[in-house]
Short mmCIF file of C-alpha atoms and ligand atoms in Angstrom, two decimals:
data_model
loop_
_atom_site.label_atom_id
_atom_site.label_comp_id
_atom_site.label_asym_id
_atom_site.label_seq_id
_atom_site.Cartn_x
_atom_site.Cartn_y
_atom_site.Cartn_z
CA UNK B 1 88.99 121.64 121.30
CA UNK B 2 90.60 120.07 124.09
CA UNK B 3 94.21 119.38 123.66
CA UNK B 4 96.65 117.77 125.85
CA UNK B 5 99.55 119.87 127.38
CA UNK B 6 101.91 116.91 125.63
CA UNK B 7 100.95 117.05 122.16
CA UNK B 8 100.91 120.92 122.32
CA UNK B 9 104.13 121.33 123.43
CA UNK B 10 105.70 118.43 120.45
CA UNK B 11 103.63 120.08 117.72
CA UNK B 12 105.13 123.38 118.28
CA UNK B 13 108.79 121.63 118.76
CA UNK B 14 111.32 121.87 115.50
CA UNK B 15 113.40 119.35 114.43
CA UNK B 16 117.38 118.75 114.19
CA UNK B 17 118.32 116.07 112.29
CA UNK B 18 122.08 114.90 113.12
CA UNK B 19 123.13 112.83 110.61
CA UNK B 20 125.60 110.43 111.64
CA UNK B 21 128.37 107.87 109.56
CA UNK B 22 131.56 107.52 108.33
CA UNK B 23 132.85 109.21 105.07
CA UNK B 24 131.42 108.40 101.68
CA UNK B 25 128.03 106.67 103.49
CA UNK B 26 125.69 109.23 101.52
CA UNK B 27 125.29 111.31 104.09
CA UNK B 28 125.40 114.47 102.46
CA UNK B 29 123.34 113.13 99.32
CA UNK B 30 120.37 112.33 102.21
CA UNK B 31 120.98 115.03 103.81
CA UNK B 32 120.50 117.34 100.23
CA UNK B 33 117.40 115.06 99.38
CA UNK B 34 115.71 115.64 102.83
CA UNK B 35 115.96 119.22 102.64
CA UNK B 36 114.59 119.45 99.55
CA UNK B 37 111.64 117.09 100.25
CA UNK B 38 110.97 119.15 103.52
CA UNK B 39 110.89 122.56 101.76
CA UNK B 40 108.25 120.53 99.16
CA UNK B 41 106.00 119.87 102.14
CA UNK B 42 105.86 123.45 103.14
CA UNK B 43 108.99 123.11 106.16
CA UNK B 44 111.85 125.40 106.36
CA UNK B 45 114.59 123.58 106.34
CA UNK B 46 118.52 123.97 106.09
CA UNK B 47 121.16 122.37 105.69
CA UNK B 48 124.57 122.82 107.84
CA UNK B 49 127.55 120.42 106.24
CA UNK B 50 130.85 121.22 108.81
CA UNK B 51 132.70 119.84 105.93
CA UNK B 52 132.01 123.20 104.04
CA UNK B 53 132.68 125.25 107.14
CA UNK B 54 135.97 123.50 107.04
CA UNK B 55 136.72 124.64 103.97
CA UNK B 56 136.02 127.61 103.98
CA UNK B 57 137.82 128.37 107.34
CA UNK B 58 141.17 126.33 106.60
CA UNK B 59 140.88 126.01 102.73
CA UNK B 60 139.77 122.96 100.59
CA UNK B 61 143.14 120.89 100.40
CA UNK B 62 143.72 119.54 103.89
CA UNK B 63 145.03 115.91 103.65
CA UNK B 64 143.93 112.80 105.51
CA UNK B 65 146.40 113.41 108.59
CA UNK B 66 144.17 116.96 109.65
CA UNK B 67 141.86 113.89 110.25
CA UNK B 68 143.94 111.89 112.58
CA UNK B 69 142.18 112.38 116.20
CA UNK B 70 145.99 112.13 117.25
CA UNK B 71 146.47 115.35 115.36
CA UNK B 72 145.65 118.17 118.51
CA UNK B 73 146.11 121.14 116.31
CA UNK B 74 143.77 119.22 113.37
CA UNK B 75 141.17 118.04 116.25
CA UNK B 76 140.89 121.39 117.62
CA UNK B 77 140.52 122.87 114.24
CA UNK B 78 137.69 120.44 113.30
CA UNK B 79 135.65 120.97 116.87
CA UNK B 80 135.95 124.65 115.98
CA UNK B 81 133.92 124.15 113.03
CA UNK B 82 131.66 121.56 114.17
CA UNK B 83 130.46 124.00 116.87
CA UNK B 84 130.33 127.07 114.41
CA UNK B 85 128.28 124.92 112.39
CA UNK B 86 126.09 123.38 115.38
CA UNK B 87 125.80 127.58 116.41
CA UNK B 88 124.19 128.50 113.17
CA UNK B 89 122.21 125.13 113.26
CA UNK B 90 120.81 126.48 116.21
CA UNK B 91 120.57 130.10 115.14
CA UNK B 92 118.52 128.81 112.47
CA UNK B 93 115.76 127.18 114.84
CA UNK B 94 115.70 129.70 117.02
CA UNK B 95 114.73 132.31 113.71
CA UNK B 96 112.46 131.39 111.01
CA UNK B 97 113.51 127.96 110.46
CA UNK B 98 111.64 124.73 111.35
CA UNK B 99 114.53 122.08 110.43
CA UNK B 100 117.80 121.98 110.84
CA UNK B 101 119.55 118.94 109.18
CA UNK B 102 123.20 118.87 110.83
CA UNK B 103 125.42 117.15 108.46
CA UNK B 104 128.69 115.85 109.84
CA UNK B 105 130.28 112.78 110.50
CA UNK B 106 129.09 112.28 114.43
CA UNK B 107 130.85 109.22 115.04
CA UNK B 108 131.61 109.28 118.63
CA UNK B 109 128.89 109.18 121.34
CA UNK B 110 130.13 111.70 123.02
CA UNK B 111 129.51 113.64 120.28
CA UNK B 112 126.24 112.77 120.08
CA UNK B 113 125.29 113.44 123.49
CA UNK B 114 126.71 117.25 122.98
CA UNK B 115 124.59 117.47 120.20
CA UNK B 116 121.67 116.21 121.80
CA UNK B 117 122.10 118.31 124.75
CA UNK B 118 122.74 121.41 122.48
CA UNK B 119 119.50 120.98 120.74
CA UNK B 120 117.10 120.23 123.19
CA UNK B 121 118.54 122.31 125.84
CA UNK B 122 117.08 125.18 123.27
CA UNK B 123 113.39 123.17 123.33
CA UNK B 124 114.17 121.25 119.82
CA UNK B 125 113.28 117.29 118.97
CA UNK B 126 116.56 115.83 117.88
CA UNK B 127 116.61 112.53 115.23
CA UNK B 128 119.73 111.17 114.27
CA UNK B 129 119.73 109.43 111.09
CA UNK B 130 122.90 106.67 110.66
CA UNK B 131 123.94 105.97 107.21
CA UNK B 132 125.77 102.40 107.31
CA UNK B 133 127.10 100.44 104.28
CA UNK B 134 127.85 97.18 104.55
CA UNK B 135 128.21 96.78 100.59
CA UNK B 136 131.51 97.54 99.34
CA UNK B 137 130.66 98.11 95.80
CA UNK B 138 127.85 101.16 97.24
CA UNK B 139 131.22 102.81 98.99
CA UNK B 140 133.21 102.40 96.15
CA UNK B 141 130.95 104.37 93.73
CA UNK B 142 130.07 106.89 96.38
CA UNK B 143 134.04 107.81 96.60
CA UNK B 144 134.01 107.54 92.54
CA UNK B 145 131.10 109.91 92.47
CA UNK B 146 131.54 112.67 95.12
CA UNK B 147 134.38 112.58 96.90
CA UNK B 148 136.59 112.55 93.79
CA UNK B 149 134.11 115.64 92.61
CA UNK B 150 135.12 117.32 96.01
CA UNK B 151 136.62 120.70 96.15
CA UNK B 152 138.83 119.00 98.60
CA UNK B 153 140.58 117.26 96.11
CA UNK B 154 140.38 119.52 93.31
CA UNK B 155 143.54 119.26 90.95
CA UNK B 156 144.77 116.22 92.41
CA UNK B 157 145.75 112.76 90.85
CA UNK B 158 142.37 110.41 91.17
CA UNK B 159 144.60 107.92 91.90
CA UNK B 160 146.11 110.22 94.54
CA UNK B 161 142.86 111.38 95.89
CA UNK B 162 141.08 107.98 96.46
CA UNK B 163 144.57 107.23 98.17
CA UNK B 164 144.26 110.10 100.66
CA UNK B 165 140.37 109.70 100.82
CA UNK B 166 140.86 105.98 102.28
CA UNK B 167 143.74 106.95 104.84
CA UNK B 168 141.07 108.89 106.10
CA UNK B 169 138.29 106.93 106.19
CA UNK B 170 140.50 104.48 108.08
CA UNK B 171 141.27 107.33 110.70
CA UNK B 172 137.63 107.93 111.06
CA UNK B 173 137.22 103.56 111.41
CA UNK B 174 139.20 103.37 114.17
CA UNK B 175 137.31 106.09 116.40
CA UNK B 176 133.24 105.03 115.16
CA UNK B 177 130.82 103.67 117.29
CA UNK B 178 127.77 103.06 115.58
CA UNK B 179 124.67 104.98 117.39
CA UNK B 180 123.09 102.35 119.79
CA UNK B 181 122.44 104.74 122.77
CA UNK B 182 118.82 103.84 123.74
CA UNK B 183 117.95 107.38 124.83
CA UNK B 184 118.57 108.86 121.84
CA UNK B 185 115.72 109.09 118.41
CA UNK B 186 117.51 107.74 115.48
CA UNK B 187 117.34 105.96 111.92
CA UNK B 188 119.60 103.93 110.71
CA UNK B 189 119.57 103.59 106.91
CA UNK B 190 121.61 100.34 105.89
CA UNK B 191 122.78 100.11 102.09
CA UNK B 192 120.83 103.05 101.40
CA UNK B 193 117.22 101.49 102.71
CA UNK B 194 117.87 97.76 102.11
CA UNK B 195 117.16 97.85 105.66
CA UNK B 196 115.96 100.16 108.16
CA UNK B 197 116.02 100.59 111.96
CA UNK B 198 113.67 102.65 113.51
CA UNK B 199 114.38 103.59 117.41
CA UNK B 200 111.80 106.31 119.40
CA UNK B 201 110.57 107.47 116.20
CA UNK B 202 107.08 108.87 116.61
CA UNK B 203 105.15 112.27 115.07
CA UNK B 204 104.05 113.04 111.90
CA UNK B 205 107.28 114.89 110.17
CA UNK B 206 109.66 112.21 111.54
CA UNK B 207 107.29 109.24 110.10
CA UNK B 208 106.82 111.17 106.98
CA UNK B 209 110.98 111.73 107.21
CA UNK B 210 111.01 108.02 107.32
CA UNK B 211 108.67 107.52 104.56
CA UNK B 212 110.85 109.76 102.27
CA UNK B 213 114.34 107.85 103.77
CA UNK B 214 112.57 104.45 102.76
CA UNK B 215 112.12 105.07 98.87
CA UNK B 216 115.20 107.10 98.34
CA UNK B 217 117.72 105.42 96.15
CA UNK B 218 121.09 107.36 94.39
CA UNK B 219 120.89 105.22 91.35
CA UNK B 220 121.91 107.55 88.44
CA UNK B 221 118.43 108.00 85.86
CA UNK B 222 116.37 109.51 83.42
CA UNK B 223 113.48 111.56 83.50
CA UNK B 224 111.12 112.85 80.54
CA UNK B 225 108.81 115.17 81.76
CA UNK B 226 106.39 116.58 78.65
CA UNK B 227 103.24 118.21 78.31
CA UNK B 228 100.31 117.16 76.13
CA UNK B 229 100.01 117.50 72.87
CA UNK B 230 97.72 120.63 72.11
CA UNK B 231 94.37 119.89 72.47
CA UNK B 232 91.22 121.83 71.61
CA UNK B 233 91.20 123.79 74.71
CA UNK B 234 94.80 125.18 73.97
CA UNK B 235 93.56 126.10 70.23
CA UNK B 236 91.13 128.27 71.42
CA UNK B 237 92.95 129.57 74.96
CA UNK B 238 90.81 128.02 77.67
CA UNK B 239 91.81 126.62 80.57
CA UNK B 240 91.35 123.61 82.09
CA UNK B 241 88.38 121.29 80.11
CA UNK B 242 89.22 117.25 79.26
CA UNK B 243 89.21 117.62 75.41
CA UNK B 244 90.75 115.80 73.07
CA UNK B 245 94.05 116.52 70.74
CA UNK B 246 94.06 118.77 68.01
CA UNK B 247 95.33 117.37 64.50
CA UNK B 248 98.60 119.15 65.43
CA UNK B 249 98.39 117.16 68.94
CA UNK B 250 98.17 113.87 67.31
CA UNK B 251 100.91 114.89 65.09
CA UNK B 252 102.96 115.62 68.66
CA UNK B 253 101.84 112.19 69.68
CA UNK B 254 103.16 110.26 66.96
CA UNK B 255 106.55 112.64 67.26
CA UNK B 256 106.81 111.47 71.00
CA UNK B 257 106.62 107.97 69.86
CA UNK B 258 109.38 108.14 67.51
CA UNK B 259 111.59 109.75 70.22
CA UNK B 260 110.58 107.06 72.83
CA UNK B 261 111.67 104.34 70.42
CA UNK B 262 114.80 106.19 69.76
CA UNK B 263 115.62 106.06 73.79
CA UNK B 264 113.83 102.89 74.46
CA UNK B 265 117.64 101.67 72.42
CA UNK B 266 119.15 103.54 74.75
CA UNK B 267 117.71 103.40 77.38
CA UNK B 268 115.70 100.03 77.29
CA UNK B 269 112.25 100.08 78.76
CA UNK B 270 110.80 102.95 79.96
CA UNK B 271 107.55 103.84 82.24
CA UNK B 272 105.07 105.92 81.32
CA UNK B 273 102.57 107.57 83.52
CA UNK B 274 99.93 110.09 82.35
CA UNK B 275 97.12 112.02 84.29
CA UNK B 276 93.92 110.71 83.96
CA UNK B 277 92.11 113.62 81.57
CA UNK B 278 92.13 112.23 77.56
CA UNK B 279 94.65 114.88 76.49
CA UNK B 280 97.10 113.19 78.00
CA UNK B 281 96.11 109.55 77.83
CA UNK B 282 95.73 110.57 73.74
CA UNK B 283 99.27 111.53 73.57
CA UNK B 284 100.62 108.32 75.20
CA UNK B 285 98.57 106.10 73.31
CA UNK B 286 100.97 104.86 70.76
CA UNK B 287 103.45 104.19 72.53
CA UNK B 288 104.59 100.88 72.81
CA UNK B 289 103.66 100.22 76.55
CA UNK B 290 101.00 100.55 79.39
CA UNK B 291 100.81 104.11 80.83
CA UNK B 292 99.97 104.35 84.59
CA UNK B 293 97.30 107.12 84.62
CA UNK B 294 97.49 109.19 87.87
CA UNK B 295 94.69 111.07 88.88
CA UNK B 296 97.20 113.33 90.79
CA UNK B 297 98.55 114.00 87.67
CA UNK B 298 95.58 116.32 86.55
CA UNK B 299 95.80 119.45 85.80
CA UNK B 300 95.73 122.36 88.23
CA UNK B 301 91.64 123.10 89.20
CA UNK B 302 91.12 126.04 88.06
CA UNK B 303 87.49 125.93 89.75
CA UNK B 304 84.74 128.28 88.70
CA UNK B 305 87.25 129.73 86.02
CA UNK B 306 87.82 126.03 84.35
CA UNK B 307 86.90 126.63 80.72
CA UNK B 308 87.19 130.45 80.62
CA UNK B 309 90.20 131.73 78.59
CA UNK B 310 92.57 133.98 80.61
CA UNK B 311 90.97 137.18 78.77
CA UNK B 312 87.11 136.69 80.05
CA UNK B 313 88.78 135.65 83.29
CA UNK B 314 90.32 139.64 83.20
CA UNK B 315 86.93 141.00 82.01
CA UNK B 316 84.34 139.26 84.08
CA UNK B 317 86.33 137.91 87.66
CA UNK B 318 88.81 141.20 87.29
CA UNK B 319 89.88 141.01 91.28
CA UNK B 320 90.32 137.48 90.76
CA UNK B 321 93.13 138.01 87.63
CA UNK B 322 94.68 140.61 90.03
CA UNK B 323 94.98 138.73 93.06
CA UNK B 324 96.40 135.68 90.70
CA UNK B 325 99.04 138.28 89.25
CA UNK B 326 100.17 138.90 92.66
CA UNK B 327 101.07 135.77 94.42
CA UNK B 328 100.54 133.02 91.79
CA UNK B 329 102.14 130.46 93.85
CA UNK B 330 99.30 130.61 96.28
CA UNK B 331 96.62 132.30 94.49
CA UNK B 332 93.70 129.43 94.72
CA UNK B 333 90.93 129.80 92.07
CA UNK B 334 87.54 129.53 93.64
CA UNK B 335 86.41 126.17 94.36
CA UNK B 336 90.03 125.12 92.74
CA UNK B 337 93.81 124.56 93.44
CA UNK B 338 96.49 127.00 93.82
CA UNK B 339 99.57 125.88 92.96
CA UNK B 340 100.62 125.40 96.44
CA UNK B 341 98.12 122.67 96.90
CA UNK B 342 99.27 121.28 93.57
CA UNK B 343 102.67 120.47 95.18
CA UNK B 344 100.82 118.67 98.38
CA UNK B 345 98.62 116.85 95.58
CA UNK B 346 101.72 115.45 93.82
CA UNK B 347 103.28 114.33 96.93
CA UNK B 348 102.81 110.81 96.17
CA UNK B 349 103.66 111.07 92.73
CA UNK B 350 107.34 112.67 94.18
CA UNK B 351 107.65 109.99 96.35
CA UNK B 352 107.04 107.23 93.67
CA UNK B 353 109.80 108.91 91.11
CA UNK B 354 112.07 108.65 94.17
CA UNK B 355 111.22 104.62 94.34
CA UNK B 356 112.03 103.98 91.26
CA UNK B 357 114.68 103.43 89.59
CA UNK B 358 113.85 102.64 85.92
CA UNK B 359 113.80 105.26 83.16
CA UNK B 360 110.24 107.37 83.38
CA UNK B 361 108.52 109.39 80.75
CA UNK B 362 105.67 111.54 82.28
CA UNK B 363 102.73 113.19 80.07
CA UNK B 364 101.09 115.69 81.83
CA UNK B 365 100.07 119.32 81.85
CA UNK B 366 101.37 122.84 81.91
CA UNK B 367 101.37 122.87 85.89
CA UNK B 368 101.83 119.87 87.17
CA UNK B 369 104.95 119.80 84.70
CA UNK B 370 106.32 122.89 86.04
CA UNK B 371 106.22 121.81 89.94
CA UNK B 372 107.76 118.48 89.07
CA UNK B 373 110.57 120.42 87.01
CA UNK B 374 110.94 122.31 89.86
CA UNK B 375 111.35 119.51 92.57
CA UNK B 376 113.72 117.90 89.96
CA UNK B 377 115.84 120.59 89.22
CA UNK B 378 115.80 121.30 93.26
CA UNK B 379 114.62 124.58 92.87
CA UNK B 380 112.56 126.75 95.32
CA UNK B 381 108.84 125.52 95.55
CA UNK B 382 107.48 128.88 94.97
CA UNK B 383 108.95 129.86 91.22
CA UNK B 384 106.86 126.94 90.21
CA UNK B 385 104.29 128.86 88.62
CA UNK B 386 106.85 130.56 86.01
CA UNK B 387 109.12 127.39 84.68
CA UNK B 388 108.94 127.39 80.99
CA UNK B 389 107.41 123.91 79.83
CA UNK B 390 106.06 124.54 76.43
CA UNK B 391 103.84 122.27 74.37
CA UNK B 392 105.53 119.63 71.78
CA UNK B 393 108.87 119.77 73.76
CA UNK B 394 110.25 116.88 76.05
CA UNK B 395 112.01 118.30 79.08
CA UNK B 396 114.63 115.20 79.62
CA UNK B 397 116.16 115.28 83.05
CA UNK B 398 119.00 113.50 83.60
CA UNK B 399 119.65 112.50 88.02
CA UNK B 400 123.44 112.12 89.30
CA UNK B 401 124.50 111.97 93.06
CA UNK B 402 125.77 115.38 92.91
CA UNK B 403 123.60 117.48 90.64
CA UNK B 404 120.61 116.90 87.92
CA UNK B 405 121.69 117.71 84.19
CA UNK B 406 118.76 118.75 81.76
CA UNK B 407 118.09 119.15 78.04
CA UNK B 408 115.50 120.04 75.84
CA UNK B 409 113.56 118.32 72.68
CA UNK B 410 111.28 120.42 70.92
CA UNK B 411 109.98 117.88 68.75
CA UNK B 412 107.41 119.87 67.08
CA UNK B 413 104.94 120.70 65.30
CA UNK B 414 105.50 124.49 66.35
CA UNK B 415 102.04 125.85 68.18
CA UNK B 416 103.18 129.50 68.54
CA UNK B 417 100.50 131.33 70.91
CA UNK B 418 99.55 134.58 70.05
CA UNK B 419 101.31 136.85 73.46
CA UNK B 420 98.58 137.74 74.63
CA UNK B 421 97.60 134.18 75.49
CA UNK B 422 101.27 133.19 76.50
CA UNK B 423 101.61 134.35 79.67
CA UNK B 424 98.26 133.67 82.51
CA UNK B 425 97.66 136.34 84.83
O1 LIG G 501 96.60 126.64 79.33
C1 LIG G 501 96.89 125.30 79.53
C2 LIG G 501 96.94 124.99 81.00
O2 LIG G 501 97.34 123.66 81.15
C3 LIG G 501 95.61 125.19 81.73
O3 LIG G 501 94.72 124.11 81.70
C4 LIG G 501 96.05 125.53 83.13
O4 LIG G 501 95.07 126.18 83.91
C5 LIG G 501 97.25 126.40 82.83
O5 LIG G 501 97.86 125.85 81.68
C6 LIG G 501 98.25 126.46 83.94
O6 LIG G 501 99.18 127.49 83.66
P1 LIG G 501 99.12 128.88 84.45
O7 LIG G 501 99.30 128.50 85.87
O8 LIG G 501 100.25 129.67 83.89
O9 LIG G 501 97.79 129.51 84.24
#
């Protein structure tokens, strides 16, 4: 294959994202939800907020004058940990990481251009990506919601603290210059994706970046995640199949619809979306609206071994249990899925529950329900294969700004498994 000396040289190049805006824009809350998506689709990303370095080098409680630019001993104290931060940003690309998100205020463009220097003087591709609210009401809550939650202002008045917060968001006002340099790569995200500017934004993980940026939203919701109920195949401990629900399934079935009437009155409507293999369309059938099925809802492939139960699989394809035992994450069943390409399979599915905003009940299986917990609880991509989803329970996961909250149904009927089958290889 012949490849040009250009596209080498980018695909080999890793990315800094700057993130640029005034206090209380969401920058952090992008910044978290970036990270997370990029470690989903296989990056190595990390985060580098100077805010924390600020803490933790001159403590949580500094008031809005350490912010003043007219302050010499406070703006020397904040360059000092912008550039510890940008160091270890750096330190970071230059080791085993492939993104660096850099989150900080980066106002002025001067600071910019140091930034930009910084990185690609090392070799890196530097986005910036400007969070801008125009709508009041989207500033107020994000001050309600996280800056109130800060360790910066922990122990002090609310009244106080939103007081002090908005002295220094003016301070920060005076000094801003929104990004309009033309040399620079940047996105500008205005009341969080209402509208979006794209400016020299080309390759594939900043136009999947954008992608991501487009459907995010920080409106607080609810998510049911829930397996089937048990079908045939779990009765008798094989894997994999399309068979129908057991009487105890249907039983789970008409359980689930009972509990999705009692949070439809909370709630109001809520979506449902199922795979497309009858165990799961079964489940969802009474309730009282139209499920989406997704095909990339299915369960995990488990290839030649679909059908086998996890004790032939130990007898007959012994190297293949073994090898599954050891890295389960990325163990792929012959002509099947590991659970690595499970997670690239759902991508679209991950994007769509970060579209929308309505309450979402999802029926689907033992796997796919684990890596979705996992995305949703933001946990690492590789302890997917050992969350504990177990039939007749709904997992209900509840999404604020700052952190997800999560608690458990086990609506029955109980389908104990004998231990042997509880655990796959
Ligand atoms: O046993 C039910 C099931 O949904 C199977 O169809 C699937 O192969 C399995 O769970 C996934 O769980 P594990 O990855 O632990 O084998």
């Amino acid at each position: 294959m012949i490849r040009s000396p250009a596209s080498t040289s980018l695909s080999r190049q890793k990315l800094a994202i700057a993130m640029v805006g005034l206090p209380a824009r969401g920058k952090t809350y992008l910044a978290r939800k970036l990270s997370r998506y990029l470690s989903w689709i296989g990056q190595r990303p990390a985060v580098f907020n100077v805010g924390h370095y600020r803490r933790l080098r001159f403590g949580a409680g500094q008031r809005s004058s350490f912010f003043d630019p007219a302050d010499p001993a406070g703006s020397a104290a904040r360059a000092q940990v912008a550039e510890e931060a940008l160091d270890d940003a750096c330190a970071w690309l230059r080791g085993e990481g492939t993104v660096a998100i850099y989150d900080a205020t980066n106002t002025t463009r001067e600071r910019r251009a140091t930034i930009a220097r910084r990185l690609e003087g090392e070799g890196h591709r530097v986005v910036f990506v400007e969070s801008i609210c125009h709508d009041p009401a989207i500033v107020e809550a994000n001050v309600r919601a996280t800056k109130l939650e800060s360790p910066d202002y922990e122990g002090v008045d609310p009244d106080e603290a939103v007081r002090d917060f908005r002295a220094r968001l003016s301070l920060y006002e005076r000094a801003y210059e929104p990004i309009d340099e033309d040399a620079l790569r940047f996105i500008k995200i205005i009341d969080l994706g209402r509208d979006v500017v794209l400016h020299r934004i080309e390759g594939y993980l900043p136009s999947r970046i954008v992608y991501f940026l487009l459907n995010v939203h920080a409106q607080p919701r609810t998510i049911w995640l829930t397996r089937h109920g048990q079908s045939a195949s779990n009765l008798h401990h094989r894997i994999g199949g399309d068979a129908s629900l057991t009487r105890l399934g249907a039983q789970y079935a008409g359980n689930l619809r009972t509990f999705y009437d009692e949070q439809w009155r909370l709630h109001g409507e809520i979506a449902v979306w199922t795979s497309t293999l009858r165990r799961t369309i079964e489940t969802a059938r009474d309730l009282p609206v139209d499920a989406v099925a997704w095909r990339a809802l299915d369960e995990i492939d488990a290839g030649v071994c679909d059908g086998m139960t996890y004790e032939e699989i130990r007898v007959s394809m012994a190297s293949e249990a073994e090898a599954r035992a050891k890295d389960k994450f990325r163990y792929r069943y012959p002509r099947g899925e590991s659970y690595q390409d499970l997670i690239e399979r759902l991508e679209p599915v991950i994007l769509e529950l970060e579209r929308i905003r309505t309450p979402l009940l999802i029926v689907s299986h033992q796997a796919v329900a684990r890596v979705l917990y996992g995305y949703l609880m933001e946990l690492a991509p590789e302890a997917s294969p050992f969350h504990d989803v177990p039939l007749h329970t709904v997992v209900e996961l509840q999404s604020q700004p700052t952190m997800t909250t999560e608690r458990r149904h086990a609506l029955g009927p109980r389908v104990d498994l004998p231990h042997k089958f509880r655990a796959s290889p």
